[in-house]
Short mmCIF file of C-alpha atoms in Angstrom, two decimals:
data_model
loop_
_atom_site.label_atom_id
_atom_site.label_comp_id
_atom_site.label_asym_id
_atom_site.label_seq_id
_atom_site.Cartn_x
_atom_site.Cartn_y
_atom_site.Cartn_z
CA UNK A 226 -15.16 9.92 -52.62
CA UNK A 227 -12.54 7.17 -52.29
CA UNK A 228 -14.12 4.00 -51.65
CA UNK A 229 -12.27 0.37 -50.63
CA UNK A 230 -13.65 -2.93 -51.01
CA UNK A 231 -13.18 -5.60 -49.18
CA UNK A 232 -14.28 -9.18 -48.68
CA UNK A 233 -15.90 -12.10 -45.94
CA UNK A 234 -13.80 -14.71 -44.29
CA UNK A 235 -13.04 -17.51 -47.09
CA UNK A 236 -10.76 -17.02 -49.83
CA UNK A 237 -11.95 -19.06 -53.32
CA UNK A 238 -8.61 -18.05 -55.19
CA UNK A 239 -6.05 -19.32 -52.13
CA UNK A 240 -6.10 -23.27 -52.48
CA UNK A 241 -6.25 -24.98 -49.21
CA UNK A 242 -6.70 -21.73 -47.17
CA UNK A 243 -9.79 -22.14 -45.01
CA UNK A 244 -9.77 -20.18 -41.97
CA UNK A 245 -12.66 -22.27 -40.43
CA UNK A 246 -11.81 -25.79 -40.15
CA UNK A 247 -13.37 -27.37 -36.95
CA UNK A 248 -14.15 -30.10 -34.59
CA UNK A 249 -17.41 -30.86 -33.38
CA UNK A 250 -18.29 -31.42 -29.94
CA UNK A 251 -19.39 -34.90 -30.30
CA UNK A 252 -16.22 -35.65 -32.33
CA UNK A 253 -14.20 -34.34 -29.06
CA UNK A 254 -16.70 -35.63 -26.38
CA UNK A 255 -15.64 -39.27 -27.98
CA UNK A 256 -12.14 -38.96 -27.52
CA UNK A 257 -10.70 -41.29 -24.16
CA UNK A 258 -8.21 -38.71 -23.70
CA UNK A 259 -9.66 -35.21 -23.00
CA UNK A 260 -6.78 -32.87 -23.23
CA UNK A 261 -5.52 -34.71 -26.25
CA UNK A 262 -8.43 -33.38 -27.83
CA UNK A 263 -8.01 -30.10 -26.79
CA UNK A 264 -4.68 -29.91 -27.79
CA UNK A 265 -5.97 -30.94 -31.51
CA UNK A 266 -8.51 -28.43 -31.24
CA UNK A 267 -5.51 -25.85 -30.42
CA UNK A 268 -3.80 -27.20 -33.09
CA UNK A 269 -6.82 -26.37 -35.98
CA UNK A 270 -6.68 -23.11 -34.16
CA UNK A 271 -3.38 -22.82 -35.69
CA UNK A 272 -3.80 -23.58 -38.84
CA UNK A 273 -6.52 -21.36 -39.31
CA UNK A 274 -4.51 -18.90 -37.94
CA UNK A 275 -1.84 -19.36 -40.23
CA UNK A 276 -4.51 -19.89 -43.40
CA UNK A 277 -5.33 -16.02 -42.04
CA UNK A 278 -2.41 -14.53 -42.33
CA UNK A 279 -2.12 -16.39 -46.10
CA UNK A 280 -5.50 -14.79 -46.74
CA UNK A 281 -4.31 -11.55 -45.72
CA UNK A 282 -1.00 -11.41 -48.00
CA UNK A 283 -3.11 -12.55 -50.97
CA UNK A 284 -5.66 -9.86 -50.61
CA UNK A 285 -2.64 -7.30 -50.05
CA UNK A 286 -1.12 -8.70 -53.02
CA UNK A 287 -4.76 -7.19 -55.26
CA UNK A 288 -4.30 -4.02 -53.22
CA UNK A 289 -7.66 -5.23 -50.59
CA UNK A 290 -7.77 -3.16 -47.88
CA UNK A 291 -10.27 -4.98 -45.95
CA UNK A 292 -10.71 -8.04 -44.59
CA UNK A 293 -13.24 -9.94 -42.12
CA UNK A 294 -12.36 -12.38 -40.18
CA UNK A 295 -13.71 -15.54 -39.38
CA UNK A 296 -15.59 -16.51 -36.01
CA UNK A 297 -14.37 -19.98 -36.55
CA UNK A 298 -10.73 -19.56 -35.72
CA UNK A 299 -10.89 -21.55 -32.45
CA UNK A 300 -13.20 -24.42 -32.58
CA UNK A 301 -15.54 -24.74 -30.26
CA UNK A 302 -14.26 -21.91 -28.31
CA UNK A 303 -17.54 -20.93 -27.02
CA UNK A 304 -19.05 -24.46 -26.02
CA UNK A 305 -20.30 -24.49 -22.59
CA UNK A 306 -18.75 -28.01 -21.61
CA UNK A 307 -15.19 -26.13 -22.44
CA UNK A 308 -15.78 -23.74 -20.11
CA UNK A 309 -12.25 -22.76 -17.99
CA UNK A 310 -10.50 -23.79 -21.44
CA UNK A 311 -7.74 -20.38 -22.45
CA UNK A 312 -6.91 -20.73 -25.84
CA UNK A 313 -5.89 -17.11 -26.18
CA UNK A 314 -2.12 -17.03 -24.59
CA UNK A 315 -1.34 -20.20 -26.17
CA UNK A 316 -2.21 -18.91 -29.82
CA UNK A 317 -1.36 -15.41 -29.09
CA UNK A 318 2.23 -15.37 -31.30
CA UNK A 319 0.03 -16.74 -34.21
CA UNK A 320 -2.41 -14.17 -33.37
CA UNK A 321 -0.21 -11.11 -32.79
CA UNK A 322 1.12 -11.90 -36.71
CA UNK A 323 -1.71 -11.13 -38.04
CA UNK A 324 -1.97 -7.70 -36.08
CA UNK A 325 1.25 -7.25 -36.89
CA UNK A 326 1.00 -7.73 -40.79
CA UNK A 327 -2.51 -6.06 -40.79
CA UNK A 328 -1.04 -2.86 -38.96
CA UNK A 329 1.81 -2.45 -41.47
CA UNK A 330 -0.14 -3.41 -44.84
CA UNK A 331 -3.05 -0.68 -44.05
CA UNK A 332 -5.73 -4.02 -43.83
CA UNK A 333 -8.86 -2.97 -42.17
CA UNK A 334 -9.80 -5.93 -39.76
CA UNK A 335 -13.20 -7.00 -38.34
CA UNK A 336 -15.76 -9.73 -36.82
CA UNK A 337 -18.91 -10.17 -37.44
CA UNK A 338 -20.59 -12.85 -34.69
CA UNK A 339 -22.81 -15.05 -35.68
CA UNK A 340 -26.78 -14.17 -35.22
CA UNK A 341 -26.84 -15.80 -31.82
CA UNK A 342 -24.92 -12.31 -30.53
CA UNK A 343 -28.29 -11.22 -29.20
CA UNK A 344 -28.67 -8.29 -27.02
CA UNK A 345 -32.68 -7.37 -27.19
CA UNK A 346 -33.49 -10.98 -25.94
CA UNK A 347 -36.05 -11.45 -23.34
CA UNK A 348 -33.81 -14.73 -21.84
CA UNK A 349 -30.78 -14.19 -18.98
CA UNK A 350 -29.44 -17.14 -20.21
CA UNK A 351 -29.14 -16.07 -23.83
CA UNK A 352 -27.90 -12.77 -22.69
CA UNK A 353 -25.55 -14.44 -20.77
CA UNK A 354 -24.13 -16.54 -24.02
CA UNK A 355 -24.07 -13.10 -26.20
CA UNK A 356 -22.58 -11.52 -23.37
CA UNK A 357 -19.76 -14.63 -23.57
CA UNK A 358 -19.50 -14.76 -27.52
CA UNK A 359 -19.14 -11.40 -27.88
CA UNK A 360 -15.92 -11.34 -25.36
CA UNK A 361 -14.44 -14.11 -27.34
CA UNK A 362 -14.75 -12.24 -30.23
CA UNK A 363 -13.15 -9.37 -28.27
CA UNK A 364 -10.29 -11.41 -26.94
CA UNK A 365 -9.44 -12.13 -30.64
CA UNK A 366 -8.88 -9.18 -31.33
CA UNK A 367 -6.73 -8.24 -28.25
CA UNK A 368 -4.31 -10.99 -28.78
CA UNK A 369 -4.21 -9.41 -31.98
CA UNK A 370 -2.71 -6.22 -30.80
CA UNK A 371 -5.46 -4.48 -32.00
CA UNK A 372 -7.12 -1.41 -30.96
CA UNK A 373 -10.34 -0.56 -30.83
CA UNK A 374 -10.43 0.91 -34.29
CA UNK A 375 -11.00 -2.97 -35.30
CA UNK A 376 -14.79 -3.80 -34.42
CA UNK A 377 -17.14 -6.72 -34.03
CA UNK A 378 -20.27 -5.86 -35.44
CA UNK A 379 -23.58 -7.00 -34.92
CA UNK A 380 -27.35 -6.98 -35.34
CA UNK A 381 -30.24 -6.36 -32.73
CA UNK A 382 -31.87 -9.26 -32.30
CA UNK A 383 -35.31 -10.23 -32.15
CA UNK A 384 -38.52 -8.34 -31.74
CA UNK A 385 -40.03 -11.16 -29.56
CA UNK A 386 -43.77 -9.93 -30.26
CA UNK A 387 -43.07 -5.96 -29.30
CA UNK A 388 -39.78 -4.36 -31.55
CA UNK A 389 -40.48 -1.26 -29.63
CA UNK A 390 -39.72 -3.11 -26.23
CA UNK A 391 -37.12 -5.40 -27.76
CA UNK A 392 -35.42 -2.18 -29.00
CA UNK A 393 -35.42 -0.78 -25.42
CA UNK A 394 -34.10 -3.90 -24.04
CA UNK A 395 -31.06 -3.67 -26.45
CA UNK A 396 -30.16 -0.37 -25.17
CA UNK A 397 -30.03 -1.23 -21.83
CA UNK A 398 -28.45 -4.92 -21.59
CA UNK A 399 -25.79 -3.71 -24.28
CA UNK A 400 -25.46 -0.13 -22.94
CA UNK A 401 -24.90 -2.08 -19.72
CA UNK A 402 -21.83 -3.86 -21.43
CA UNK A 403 -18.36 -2.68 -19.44
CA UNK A 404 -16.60 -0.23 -22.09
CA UNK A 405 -13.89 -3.17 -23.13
CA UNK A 406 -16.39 -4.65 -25.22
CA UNK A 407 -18.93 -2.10 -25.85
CA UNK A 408 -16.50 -0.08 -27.63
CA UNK A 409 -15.34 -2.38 -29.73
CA UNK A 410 -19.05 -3.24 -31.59
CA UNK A 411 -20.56 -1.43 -34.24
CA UNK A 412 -24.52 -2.11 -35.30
CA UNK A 413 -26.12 -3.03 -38.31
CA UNK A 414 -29.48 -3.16 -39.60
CA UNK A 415 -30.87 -6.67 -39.93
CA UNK A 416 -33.24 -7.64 -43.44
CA UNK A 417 -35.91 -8.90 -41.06
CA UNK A 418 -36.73 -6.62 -37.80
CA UNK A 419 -35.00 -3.56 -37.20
CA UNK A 420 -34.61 -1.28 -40.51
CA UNK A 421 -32.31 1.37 -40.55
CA UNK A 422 -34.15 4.63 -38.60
CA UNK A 423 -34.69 1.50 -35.41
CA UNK A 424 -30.93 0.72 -35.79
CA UNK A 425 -29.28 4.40 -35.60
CA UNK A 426 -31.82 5.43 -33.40
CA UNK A 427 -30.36 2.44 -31.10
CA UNK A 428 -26.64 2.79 -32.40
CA UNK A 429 -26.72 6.44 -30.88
CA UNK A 430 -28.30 5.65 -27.74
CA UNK A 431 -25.51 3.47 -27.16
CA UNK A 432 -22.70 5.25 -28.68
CA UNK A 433 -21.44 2.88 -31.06
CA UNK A 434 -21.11 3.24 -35.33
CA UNK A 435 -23.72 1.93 -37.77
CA UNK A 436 -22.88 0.14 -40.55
CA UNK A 437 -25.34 0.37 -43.50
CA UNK A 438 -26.20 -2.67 -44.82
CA UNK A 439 -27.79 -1.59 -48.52
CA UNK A 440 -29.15 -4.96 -49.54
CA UNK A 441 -30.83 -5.11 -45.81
CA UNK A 442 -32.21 -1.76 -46.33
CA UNK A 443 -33.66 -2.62 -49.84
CA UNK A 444 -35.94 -6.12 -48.62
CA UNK A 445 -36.80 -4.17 -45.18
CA UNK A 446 -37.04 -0.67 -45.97
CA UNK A 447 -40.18 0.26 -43.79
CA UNK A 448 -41.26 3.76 -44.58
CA UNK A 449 -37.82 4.95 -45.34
CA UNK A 450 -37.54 5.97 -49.04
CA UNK A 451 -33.99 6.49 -51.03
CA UNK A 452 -33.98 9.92 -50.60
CA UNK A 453 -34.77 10.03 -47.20
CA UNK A 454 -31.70 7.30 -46.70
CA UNK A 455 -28.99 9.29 -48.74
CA UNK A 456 -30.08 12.95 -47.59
CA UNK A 457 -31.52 12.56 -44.03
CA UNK A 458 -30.26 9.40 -42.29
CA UNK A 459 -26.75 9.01 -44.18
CA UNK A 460 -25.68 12.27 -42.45
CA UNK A 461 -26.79 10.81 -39.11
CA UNK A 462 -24.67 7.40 -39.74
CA UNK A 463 -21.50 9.53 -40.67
CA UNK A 464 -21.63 11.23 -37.35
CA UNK A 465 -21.88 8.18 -35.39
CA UNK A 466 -17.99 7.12 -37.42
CA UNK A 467 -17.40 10.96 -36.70
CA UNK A 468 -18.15 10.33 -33.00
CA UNK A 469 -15.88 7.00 -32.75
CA UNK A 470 -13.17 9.14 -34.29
CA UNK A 471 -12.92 11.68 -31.87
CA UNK A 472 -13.21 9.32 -28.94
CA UNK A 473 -10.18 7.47 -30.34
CA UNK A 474 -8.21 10.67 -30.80
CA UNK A 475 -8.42 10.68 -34.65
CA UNK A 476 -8.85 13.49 -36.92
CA UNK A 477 -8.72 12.43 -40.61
CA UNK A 478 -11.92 10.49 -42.31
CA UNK A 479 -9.39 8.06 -44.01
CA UNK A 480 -7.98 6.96 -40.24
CA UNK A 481 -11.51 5.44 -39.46
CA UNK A 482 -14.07 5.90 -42.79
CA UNK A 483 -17.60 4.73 -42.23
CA UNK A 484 -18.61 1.38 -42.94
CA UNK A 485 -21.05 -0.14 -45.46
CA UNK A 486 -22.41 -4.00 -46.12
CA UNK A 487 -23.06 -4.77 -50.10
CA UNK A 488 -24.23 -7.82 -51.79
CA UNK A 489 -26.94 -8.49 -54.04
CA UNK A 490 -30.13 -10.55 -54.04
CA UNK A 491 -29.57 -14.21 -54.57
CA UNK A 492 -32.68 -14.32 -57.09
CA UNK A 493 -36.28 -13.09 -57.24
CA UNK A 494 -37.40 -16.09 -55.18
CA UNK A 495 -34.78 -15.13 -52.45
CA UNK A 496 -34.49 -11.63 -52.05
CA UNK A 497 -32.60 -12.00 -48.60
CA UNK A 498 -30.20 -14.42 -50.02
CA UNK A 499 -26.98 -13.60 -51.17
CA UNK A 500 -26.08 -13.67 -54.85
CA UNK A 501 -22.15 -15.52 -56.06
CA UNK A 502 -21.72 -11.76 -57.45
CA UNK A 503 -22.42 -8.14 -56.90
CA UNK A 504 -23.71 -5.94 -58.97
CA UNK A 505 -22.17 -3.71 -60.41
CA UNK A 506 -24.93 -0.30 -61.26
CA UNK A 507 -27.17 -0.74 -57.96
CA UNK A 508 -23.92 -0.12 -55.43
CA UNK A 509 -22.63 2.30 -57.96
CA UNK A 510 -25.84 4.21 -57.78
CA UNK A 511 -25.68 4.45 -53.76
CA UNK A 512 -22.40 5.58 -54.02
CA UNK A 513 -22.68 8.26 -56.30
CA UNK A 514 -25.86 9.55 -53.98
CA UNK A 515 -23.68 9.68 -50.77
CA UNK A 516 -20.46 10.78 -52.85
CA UNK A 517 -20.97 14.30 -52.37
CA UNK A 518 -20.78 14.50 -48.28
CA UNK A 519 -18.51 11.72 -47.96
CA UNK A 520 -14.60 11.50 -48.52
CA UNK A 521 -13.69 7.95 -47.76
CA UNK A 522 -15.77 4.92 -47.22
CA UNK A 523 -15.24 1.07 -46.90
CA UNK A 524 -17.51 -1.18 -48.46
CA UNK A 525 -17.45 -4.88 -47.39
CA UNK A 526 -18.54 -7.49 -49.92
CA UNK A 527 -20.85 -10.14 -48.68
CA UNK A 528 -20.76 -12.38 -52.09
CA UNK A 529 -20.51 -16.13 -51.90
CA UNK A 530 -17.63 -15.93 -54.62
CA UNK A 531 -16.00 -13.66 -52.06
CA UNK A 532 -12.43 -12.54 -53.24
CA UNK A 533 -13.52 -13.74 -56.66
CA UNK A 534 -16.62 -11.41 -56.71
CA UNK A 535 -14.38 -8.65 -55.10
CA UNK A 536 -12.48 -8.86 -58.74
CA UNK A 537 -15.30 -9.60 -60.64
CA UNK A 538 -16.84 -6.32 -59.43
CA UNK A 539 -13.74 -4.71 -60.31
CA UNK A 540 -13.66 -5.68 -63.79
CA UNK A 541 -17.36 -4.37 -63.67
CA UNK A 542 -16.43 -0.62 -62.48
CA UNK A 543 -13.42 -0.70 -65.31
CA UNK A 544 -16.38 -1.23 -67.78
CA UNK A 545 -18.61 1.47 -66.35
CA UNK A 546 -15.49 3.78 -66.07
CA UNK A 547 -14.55 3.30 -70.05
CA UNK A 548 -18.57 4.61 -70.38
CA UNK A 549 -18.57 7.52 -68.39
CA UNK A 550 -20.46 6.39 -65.20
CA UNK A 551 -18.61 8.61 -62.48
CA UNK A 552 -15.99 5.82 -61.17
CA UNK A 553 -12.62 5.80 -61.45
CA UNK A 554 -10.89 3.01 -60.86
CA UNK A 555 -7.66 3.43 -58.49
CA UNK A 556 -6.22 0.17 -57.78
CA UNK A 557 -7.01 -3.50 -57.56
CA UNK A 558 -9.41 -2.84 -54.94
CA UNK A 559 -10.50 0.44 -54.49
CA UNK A 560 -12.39 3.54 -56.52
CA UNK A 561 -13.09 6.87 -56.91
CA UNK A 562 -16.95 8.06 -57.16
CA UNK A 563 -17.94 11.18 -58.71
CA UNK A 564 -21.58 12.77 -57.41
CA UNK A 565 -24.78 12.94 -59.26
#
């Protein structure tokens, strides 16, 4: 199984490359002039849309294949008291660059919006705002030049006192969605509510990919055990990337490979937190479980040291390599996993 690693957003190795520099409403709301403020706020846009595309030429540069994106690339984009304001033509050359150098590098791209991207919630209103983040995020990726092999992903939601109601409610406000934007999510299991069996059952319902989130699985299992996981329900999450394939005309595994989340507990203390690091033998053990049904997989990073950790983990798989431990590696950012 060939397996490409990618990482979240920031970059610690590019200096002065944030992609999420911002202005804050009350910051703007101060300003005499109104659509000078705007205009700065396009401007940030810009630069983080430039620090992007920097990103995305150093990760090429280590042979990364996969990158998400930031949500912050337009400030305040979502803010109710901008509402009317159309970043998106303006900033669409800046945009379309990165499309452009993501299409002919290979660079997987994604979202992932933030945890306010509800769709089991009980409230019109915050339906309404998930419904309008989620379009944003969409719109991104269209002045992009994307299609809709690039994906926004994004968790259930709440239970709000019943999961088994909540989990109904998702299915219908998101399977309500028009097909622009429902086709362009896939759905991941959360560390909190809805554990893996809640969040394919759901995913297939609405006809959208899972992405496995390991280090969610591991703090909110429920009854599921490792076996069951690797043997029963992996097979089940494939199909779902199988699925999206065939609706977007695809037929290789490697045009479109299923989707994982890896990162490792910050400390005992913090289970759900995220650690500066992966480690190395707990994702290599997954791996080597699902290695014998799979051909090609992605595996984003979510490590604070991002890019950093990326190599780090690396360096870590060259070691286990040199003692026999079923990985080969193939390049600065990808590997080859042998089965148990």
């Amino acid at each position: 199984m060939i397996v490409r690693l990618g990482f979240v957003a920031m970059s610690l190795m590019v200096e002065n490359a944030s992609p999420s520099r911002t202005m804050t409403y009350a910051t703007l709301s101060k300003l005499a002039d109104r659509e000078a403020g705007i205009r700065r706020l396009e401007q940030i846009a810009e630069e983080n849309l430039h620090n992007t595309l920097r990103i995305l030429k150093h990760s090429h540069a280590y042979d990364i294949a996969m990158y998400r994106l930031s949500s912050k690339l337009i400030p305040l984009a979502t803010h109710d008291a901008l509402e009317g304001w159309n970043p998106y033509a303006l900033l669409k050359p800046s945009f379309r660059k990165i499309g452009d150098y993501a299409r002919k590098t290979g660079i997987r791209l994604s979202f992932h919006p933030d945890h306010f991207c509800v769709f089991s919630t009980p409230r019109p209103e915050v339906l309404r705002k998930s419904e309008h983040d989620l379009i944003h995020h969409v719109r991104m990726l269209e002045a992009m030049g994307t299609d809709e092999a690039c994906k926004c992903n994004i968790h259930m939601g709440g239970a709000y006192g019943d999961k088994v109601v909540s989990g109904m409610r998702f299915i219908e406000q998101f399977g309500a969605l028009d097909p622009r934007y429902k086709h362009r999510v896939t759905l991941e299991n959360d560390d909190k509510t809805f554990q893996v069996k809640e969040t394919l059952a759901a995913a297939e319902a609405v006809g959208v990919p899972m992405v496995l989130d390991i280090h969610h699985h591991a703090v909110n299992p429920g009854d599921t055990s490792e076996d069951e996981l690797t043997e029963a329900l992996w097979p089940r999450i494939q199909r779902t990337w199988e699925l999206e394939r065939r609706r977007l005309g695809m037929e290789a595994e490697s045009e479109l490979p299923a989707k994982i989340h890896a990162s490792s507990p910050k400390s005992v203390t913090d289970p759900r937190g995220h650690a500066d690091n992966v480690q190395a033998e707990p994702l290599l053990h997954f791996l080597r479980k699902v290695a014998g049904s799979t051909e090609r997989l992605d595996c984003m990073l979510e490590a604070k040291r991002k890019d950093a950790a990326l190599l780090q983990l690396m360096e870590d798989f060259k070691a286990l390599e040199m003692n026999g431990q079923g990985v080969k590696v193939l390049d600065g950012a990808s590997v080859e996993i042998e089965p148990y």
